[in-house]
Structures are given as structure tokens and as C-alpha cells.
PDB file of C-alpha atoms in Angstrom:
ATOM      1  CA  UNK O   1     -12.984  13.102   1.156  1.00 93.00           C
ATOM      2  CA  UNK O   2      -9.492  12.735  -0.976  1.00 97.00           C
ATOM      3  CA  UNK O   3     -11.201  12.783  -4.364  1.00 97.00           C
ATOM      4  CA  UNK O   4     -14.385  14.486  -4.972  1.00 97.00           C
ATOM      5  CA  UNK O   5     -15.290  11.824  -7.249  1.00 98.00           C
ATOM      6  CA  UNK O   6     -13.612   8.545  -7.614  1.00 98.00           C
ATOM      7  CA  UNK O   7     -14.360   6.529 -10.576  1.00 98.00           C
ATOM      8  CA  UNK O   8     -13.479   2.652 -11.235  1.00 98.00           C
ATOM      9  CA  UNK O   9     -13.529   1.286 -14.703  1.00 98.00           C
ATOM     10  CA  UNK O  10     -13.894  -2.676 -15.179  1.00 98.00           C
ATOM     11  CA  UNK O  11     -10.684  -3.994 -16.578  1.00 98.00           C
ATOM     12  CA  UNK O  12     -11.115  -7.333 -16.197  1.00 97.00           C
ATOM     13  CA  UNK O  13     -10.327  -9.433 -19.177  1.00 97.00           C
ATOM     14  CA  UNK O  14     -11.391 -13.219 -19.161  1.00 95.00           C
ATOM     15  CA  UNK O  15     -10.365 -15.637 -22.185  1.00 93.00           C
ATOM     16  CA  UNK O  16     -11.454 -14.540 -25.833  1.00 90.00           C
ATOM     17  CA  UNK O  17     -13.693 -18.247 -25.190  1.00 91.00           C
ATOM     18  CA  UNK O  18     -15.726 -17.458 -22.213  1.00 91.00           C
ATOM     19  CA  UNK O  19     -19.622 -16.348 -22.878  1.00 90.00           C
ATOM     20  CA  UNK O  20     -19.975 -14.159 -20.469  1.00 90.00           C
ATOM     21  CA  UNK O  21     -17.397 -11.762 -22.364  1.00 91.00           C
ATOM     22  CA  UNK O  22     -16.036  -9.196 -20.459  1.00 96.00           C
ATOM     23  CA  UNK O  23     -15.193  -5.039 -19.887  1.00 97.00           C
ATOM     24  CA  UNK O  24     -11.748  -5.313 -20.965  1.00 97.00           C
ATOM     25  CA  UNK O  25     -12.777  -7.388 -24.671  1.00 96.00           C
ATOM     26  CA  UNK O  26     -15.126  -4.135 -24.444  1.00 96.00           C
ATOM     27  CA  UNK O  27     -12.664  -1.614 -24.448  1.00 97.00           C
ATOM     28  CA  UNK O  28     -12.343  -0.620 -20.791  1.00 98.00           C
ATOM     29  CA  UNK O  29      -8.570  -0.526 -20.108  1.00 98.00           C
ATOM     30  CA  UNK O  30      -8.604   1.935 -23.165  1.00 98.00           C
ATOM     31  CA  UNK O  31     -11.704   3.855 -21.668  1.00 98.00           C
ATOM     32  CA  UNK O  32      -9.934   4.187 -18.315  1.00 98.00           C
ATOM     33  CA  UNK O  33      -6.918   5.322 -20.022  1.00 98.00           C
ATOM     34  CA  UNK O  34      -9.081   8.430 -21.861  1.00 98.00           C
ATOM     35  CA  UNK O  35     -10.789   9.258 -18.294  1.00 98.00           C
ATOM     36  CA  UNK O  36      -7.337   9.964 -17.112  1.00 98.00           C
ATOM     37  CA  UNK O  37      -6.208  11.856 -19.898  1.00 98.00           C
ATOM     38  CA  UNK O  38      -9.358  13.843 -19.593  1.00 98.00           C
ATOM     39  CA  UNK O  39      -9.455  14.195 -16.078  1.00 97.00           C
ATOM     40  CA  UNK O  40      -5.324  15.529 -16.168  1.00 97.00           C
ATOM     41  CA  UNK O  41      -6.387  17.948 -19.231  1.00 97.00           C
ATOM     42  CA  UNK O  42      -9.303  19.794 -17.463  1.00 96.00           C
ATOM     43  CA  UNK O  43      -6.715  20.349 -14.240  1.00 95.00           C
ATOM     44  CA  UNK O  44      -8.799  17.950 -11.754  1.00 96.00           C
ATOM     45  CA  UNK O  45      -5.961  15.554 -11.137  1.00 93.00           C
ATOM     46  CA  UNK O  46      -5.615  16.005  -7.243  1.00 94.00           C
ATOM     47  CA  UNK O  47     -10.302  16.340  -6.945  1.00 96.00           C
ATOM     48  CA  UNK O  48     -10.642  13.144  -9.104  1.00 97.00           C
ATOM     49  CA  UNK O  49      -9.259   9.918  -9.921  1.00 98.00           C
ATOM     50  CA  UNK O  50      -9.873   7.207 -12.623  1.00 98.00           C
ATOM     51  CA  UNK O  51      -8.651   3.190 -11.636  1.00 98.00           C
ATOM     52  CA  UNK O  52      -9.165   0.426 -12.829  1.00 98.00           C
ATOM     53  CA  UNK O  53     -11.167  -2.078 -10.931  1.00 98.00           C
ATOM     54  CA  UNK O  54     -11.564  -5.906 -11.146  1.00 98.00           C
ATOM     55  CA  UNK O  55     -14.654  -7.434 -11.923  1.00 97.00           C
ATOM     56  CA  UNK O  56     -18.130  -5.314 -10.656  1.00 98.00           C
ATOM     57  CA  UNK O  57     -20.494  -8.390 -11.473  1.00 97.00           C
ATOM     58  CA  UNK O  58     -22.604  -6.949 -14.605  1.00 97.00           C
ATOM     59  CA  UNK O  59     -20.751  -8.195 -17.059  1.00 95.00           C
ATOM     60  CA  UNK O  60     -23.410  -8.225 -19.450  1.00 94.00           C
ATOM     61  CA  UNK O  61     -23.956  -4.553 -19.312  1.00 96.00           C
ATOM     62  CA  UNK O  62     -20.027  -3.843 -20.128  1.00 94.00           C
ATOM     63  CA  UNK O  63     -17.545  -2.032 -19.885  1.00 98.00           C
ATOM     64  CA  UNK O  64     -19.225  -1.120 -16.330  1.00 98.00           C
ATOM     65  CA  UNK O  65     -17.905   1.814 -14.529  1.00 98.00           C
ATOM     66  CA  UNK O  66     -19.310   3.209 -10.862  1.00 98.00           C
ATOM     67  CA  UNK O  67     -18.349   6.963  -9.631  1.00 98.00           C
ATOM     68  CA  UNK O  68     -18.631   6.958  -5.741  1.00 98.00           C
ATOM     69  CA  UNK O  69     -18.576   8.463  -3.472  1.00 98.00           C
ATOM     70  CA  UNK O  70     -22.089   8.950  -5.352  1.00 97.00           C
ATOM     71  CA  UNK O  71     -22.132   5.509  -5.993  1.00 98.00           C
ATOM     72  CA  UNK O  72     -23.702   6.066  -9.585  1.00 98.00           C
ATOM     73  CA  UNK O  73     -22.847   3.163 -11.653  1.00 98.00           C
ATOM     74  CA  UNK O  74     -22.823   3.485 -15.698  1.00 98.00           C
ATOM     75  CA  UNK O  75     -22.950   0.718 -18.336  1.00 98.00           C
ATOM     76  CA  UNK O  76     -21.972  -0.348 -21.826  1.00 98.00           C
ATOM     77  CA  UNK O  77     -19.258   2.980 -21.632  1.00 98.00           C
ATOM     78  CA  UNK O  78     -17.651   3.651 -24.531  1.00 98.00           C
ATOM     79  CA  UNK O  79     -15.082   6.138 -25.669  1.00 98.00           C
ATOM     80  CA  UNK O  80     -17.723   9.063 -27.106  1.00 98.00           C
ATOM     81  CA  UNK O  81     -19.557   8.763 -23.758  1.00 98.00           C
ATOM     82  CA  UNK O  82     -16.106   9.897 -21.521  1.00 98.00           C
ATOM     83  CA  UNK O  83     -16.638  13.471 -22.089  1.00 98.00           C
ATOM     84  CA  UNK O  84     -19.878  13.590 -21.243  1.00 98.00           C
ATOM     85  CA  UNK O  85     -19.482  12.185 -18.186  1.00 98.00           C
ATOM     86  CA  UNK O  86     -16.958  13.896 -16.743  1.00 98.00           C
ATOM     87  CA  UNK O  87     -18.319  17.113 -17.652  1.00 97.00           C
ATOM     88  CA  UNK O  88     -21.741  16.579 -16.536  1.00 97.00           C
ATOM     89  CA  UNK O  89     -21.278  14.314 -14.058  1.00 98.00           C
ATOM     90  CA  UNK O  90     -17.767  14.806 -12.474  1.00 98.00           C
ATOM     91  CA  UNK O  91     -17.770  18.134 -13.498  1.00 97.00           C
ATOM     92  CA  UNK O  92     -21.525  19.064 -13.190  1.00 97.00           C
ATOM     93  CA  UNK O  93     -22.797  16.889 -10.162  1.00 97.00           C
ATOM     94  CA  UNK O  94     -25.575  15.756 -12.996  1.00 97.00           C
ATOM     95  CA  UNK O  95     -26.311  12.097 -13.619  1.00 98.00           C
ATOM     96  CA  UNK O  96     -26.315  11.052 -17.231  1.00 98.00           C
ATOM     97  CA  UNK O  97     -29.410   9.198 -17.139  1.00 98.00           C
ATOM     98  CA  UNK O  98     -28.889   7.441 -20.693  1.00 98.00           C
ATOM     99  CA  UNK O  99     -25.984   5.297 -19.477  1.00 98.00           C
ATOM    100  CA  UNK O 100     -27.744   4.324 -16.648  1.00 98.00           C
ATOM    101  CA  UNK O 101     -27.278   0.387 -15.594  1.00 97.00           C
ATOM    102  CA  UNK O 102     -31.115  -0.325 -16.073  1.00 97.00           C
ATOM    103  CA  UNK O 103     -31.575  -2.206 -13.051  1.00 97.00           C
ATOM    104  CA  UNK O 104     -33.208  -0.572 -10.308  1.00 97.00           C
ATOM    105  CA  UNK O 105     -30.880  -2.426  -7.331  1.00 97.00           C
ATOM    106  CA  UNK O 106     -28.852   0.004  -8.879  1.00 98.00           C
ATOM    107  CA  UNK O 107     -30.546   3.398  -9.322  1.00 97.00           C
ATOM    108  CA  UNK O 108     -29.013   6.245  -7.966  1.00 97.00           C
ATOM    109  CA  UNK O 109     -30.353   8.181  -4.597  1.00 94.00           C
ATOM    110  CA  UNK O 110     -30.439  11.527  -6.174  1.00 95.00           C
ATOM    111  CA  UNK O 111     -30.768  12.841  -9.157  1.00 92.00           C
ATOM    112  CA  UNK O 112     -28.305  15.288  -8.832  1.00 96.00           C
ATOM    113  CA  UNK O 113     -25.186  15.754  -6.608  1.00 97.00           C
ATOM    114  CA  UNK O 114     -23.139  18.571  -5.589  1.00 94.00           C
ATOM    115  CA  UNK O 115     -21.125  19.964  -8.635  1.00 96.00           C
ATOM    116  CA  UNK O 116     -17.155  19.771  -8.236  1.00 93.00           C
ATOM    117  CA  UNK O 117     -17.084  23.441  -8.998  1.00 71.00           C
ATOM    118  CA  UNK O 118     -19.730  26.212  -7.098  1.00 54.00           C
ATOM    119  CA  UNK O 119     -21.541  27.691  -9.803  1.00 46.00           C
ATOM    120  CA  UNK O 120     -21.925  31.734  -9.458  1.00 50.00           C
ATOM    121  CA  UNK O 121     -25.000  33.035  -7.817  1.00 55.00           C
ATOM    122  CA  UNK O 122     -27.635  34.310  -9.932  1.00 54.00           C
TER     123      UNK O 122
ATOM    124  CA  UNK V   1     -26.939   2.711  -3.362  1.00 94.00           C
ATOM    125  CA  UNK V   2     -26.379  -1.037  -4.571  1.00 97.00           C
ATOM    126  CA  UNK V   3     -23.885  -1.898  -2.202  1.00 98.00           C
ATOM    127  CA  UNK V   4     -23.632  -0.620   1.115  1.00 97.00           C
ATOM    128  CA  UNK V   5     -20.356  -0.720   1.297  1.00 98.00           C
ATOM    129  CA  UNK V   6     -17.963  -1.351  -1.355  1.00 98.00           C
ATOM    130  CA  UNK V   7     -14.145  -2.174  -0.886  1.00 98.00           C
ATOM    131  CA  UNK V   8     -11.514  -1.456  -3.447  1.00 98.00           C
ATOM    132  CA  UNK V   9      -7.680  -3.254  -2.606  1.00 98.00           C
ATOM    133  CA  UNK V  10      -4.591  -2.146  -4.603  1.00 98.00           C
ATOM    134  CA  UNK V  11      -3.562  -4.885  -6.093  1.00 98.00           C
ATOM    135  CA  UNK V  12      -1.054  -3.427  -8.029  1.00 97.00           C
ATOM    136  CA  UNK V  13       1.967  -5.331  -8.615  1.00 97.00           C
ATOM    137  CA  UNK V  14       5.512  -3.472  -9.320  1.00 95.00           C
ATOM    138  CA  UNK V  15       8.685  -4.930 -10.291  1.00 93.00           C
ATOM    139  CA  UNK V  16      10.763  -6.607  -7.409  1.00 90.00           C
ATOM    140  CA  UNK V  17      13.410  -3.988  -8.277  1.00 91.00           C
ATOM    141  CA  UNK V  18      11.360  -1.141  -8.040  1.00 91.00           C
ATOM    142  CA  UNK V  19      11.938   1.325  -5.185  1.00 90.00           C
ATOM    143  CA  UNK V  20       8.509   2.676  -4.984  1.00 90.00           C
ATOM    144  CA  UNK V  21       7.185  -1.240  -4.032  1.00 92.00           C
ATOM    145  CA  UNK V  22       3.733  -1.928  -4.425  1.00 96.00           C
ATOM    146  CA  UNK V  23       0.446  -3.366  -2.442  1.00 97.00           C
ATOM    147  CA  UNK V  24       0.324  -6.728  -4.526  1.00 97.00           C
ATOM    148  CA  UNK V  25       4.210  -7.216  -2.876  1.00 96.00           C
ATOM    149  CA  UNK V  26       3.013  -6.244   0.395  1.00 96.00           C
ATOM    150  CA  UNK V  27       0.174  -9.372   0.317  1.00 97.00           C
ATOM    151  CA  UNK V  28      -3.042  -7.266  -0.948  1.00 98.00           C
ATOM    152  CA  UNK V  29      -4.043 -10.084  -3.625  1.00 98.00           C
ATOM    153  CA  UNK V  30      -4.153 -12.495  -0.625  1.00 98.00           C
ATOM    154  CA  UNK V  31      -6.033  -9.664   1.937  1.00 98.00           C
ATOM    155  CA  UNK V  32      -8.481  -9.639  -1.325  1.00 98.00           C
ATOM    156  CA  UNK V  33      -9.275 -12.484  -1.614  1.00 98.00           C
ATOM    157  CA  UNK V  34      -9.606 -12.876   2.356  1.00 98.00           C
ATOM    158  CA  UNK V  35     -11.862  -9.859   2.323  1.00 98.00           C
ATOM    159  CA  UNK V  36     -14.400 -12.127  -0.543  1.00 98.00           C
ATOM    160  CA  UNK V  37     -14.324 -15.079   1.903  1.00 98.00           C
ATOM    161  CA  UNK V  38     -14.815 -13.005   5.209  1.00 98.00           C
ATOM    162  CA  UNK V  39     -17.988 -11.287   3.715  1.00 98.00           C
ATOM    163  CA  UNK V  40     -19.724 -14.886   2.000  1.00 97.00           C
ATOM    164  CA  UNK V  41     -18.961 -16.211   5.473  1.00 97.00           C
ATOM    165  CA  UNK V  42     -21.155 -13.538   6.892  1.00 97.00           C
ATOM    166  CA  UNK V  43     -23.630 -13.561   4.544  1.00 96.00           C
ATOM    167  CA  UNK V  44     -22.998 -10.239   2.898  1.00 97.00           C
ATOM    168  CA  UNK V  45     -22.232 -10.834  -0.658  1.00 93.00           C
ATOM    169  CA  UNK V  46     -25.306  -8.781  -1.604  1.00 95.00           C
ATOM    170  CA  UNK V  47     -24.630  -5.793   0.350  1.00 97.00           C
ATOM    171  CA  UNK V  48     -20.828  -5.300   0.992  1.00 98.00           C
ATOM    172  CA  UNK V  49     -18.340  -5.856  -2.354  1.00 98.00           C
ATOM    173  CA  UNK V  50     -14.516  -6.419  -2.322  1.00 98.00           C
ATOM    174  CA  UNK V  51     -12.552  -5.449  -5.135  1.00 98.00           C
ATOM    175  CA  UNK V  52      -9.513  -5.355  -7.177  1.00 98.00           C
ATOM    176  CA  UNK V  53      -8.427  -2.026  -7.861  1.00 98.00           C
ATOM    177  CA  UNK V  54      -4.929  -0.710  -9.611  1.00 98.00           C
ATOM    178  CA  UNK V  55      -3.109   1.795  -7.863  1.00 97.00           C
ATOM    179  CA  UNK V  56      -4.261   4.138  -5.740  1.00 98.00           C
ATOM    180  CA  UNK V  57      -1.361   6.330  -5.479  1.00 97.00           C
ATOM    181  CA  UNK V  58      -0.059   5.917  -2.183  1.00 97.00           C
ATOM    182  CA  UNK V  59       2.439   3.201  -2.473  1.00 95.00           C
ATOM    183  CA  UNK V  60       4.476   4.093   0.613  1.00 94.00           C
ATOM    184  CA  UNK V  61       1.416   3.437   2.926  1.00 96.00           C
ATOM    185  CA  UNK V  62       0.602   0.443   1.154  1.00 94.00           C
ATOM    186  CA  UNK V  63      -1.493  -2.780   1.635  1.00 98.00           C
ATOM    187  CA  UNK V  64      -4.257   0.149   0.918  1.00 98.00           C
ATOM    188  CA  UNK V  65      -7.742  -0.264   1.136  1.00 98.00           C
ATOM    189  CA  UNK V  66     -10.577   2.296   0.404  1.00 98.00           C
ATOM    190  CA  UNK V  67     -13.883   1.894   1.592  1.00 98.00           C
ATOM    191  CA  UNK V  68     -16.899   3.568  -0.330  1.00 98.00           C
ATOM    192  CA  UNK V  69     -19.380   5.301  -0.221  1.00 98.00           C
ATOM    193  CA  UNK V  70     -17.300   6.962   3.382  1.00 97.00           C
ATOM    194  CA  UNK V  71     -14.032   7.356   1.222  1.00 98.00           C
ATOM    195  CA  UNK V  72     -12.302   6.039   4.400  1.00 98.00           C
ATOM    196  CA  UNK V  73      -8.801   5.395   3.592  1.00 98.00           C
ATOM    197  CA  UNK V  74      -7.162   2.209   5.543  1.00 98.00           C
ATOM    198  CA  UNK V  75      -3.273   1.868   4.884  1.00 98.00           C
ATOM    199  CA  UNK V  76      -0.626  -0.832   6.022  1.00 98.00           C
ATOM    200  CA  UNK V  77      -3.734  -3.376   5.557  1.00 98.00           C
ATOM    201  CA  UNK V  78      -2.509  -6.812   6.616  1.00 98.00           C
ATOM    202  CA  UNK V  79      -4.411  -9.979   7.029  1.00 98.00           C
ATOM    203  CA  UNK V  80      -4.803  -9.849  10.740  1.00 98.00           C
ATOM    204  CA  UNK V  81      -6.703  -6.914   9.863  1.00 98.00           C
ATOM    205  CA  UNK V  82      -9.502  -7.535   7.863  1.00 98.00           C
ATOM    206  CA  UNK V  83     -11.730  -9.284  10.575  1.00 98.00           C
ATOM    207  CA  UNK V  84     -11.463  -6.111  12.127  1.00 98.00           C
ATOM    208  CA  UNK V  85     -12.439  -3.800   9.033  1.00 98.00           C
ATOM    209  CA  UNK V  86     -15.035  -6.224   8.639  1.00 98.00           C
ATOM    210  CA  UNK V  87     -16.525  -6.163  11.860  1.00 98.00           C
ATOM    211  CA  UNK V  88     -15.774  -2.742  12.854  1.00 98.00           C
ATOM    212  CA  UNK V  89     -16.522  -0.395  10.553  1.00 98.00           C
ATOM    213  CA  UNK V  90     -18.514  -2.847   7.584  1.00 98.00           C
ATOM    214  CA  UNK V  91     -20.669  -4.054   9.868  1.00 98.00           C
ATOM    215  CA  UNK V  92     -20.577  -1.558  12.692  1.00 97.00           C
ATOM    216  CA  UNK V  93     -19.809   1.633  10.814  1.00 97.00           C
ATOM    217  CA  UNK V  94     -17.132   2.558  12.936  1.00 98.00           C
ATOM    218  CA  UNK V  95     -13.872   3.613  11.841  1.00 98.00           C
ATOM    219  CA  UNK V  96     -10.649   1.275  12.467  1.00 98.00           C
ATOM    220  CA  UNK V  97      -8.738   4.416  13.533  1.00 98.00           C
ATOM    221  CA  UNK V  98      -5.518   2.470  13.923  1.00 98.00           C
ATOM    222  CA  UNK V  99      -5.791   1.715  10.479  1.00 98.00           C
ATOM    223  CA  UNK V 100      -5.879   5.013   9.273  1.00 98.00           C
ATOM    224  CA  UNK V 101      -3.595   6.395   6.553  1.00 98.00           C
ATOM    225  CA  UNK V 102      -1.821   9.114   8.277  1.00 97.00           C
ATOM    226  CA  UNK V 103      -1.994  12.258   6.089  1.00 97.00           C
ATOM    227  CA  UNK V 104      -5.091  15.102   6.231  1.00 97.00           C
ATOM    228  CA  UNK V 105      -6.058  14.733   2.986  1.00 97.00           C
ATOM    229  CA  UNK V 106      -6.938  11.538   3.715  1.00 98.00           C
ATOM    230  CA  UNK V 107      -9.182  11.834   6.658  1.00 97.00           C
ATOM    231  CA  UNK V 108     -12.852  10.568   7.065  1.00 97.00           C
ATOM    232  CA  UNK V 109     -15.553  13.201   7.249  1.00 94.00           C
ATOM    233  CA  UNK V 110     -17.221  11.760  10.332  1.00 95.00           C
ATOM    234  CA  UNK V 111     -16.625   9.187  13.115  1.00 92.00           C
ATOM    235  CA  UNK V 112     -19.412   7.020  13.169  1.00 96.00           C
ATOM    236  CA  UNK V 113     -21.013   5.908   9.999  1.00 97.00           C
ATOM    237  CA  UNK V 114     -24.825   4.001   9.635  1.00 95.00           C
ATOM    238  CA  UNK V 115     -24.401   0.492  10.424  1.00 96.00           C
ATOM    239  CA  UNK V 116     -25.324  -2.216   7.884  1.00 95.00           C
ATOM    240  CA  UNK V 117     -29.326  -3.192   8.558  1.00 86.00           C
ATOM    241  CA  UNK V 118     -29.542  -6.846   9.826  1.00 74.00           C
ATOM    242  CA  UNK V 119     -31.817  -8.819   7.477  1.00 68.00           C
ATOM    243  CA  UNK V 120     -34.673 -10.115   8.863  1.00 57.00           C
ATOM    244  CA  UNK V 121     -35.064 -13.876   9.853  1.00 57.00           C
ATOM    245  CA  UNK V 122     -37.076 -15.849   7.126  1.00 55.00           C
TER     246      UNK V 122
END
């Protein structure tokens, strides 16, 4: 696998008009920006990568972004939640359940998934 | 896992000038787009996604495409193609080997991958 983890951020923008808003009025090109950052600070640059993606089809629950190869999908992201997830998550291998997309089509198989680092036997 | 398979195209687009070139030059809005019609014309829209995505950072193999949750890496994607991917390796969970972008880090973890389930009749 290239990247351990592989995470796509919404950055779809439709017109300031439309109802069914969208990630990008939400933030998300700026939240994809700070997962890079992030991800370059803590060294993981060649294990992970941050894109952008088009459109993932929850709008309503935006900015939207899904972390394969787990295929974990997280909604209404904002800035204060980026650390978290990529230190529990990307980092850690442990979901954080509270950004959840509450929809079970999408719940995740596991509840936890191998951590990017081994952690040192006790 | 909410979709089965999911399919992220660079669609970045570069400046003409710019030596590095880029997958939105080489055609990948159009193989996009192509993928979206291939898979409603199958009947898959609810388990197999194509995306957008920005760039995945291998320009010089470019039209890329990466299919999740495998993290199998197709490069050099042209139209002609995409029945194939679609067929092959969507459907069939095999891998379009000729497809495959040439560099180690980049290899699939496995051959063979579980097919999509057919839906029953109603």
C-alpha cells in the first residue's frame, strides 16, 4: 500500500445560491490545507497523504472527509478536529467516534485499525 | 464499507507551460466523467464511486487513477481503458496489470481481490 492512510477532503464549492451548500463554503480547502501541514510537521509525508476530492454525496453533513484504505468517513470537520484525527486516527489506528457520519451505510468495519506506528510491547 | 469500491482521478490541471504536465491535460476530466457514466450504465452507483481528486503526486505516470479500499494504483489511464478497469478489476476484482504504475512502492498487496456481490433479482 503507498500510503498507510490516504485521506480525501471535499473541496467542492457550488454557487454561494445553491441550498444544498457545500464542503468548500464549509471550510474544506482550508481544512485540507492544515491536514497537510500537519501531516509534513509530524514527519509522515511519504506514509500519508491529504487531497482534495470532488464531491462525496453528503453534502449535508459537510465538510466530509473519508480515510481509506480504512474507508472511515468523518463529517461536519472543522479545523480543531484535524489534530485529533490524525493523531488518533492516522496516527493511532483509533476511530474518532464523535465525528462519525451518523448513517449506518456508512459505519466503519472495525473499531480499530492497525496503528501507523508499532507500539512497544508491554 | 459504504462503497465497495471507490475511484479517485487526478484531475489536476497545470499550466500549458508547465514541464511537469498534469492528468487534467492528459484527458482525466473526460476518463471521469466516463468512469460516472460506465458505472450508472451498470447499475452501480450505490456500490462503486468515481471521483475527482487533486494531485496525486505522480504526474509523470499520469492519467492516474487509484482504486480504494485495494490502494491499486492504475497510471497512463486513457479512455479505452476504463471498460476494462470497470469490468476487470470493479466488477471482477482482478487487477488490470497492464495498467499498473510501474514503481514498487506502488504495488498491490494481492492479485485477486473479492468480487462485487451481484444483487439479487427483484
Amino acid at each position: 500500500m503507498r500510503y498507510t492512510r490516504h485521506i480525501f477532503v471535499c473541496t467542492n464549492r457550488r454557487n454561494d445560491d445553491d441550498p444544498k451548500g457545500s464542503c468548500a463554503q464549509g471550510g474544506s480547502e482550508e481544512i485540507r490545507d492544515l491536514f497537510k501541514k500537519e501531516l509534513h510537521q509530524r514527519g509522515l509525508k511519504t506514509k500519508v497523504r491529504a487531497n482534495k476530492a470532488g464531491c462525496l454525496d453528503v453534502c449535508e453533513h459537510g465538510p466530509n472527509v473519508v480515510i481509506y484504505p480504512e474507508g472511515v468517513w468523518y463529517c461536519h470537520v472543522q479545523k480543531e478536529d484535524i489534530v485529533e484525527i490524525i493523531e488518533k486516527h492516522v496516527i493511532g489506528g483509533e476511530i474518532v467516534e464523535r465525528l462519525l457520519l451518523p448513517d449506518p451505510r456508512y459505519s466503519p468495519e472495525k473499531t480499530r485499525y492497525e496503528p501507523l506506528k508499532k507500539e512497544p510491547i508491554k
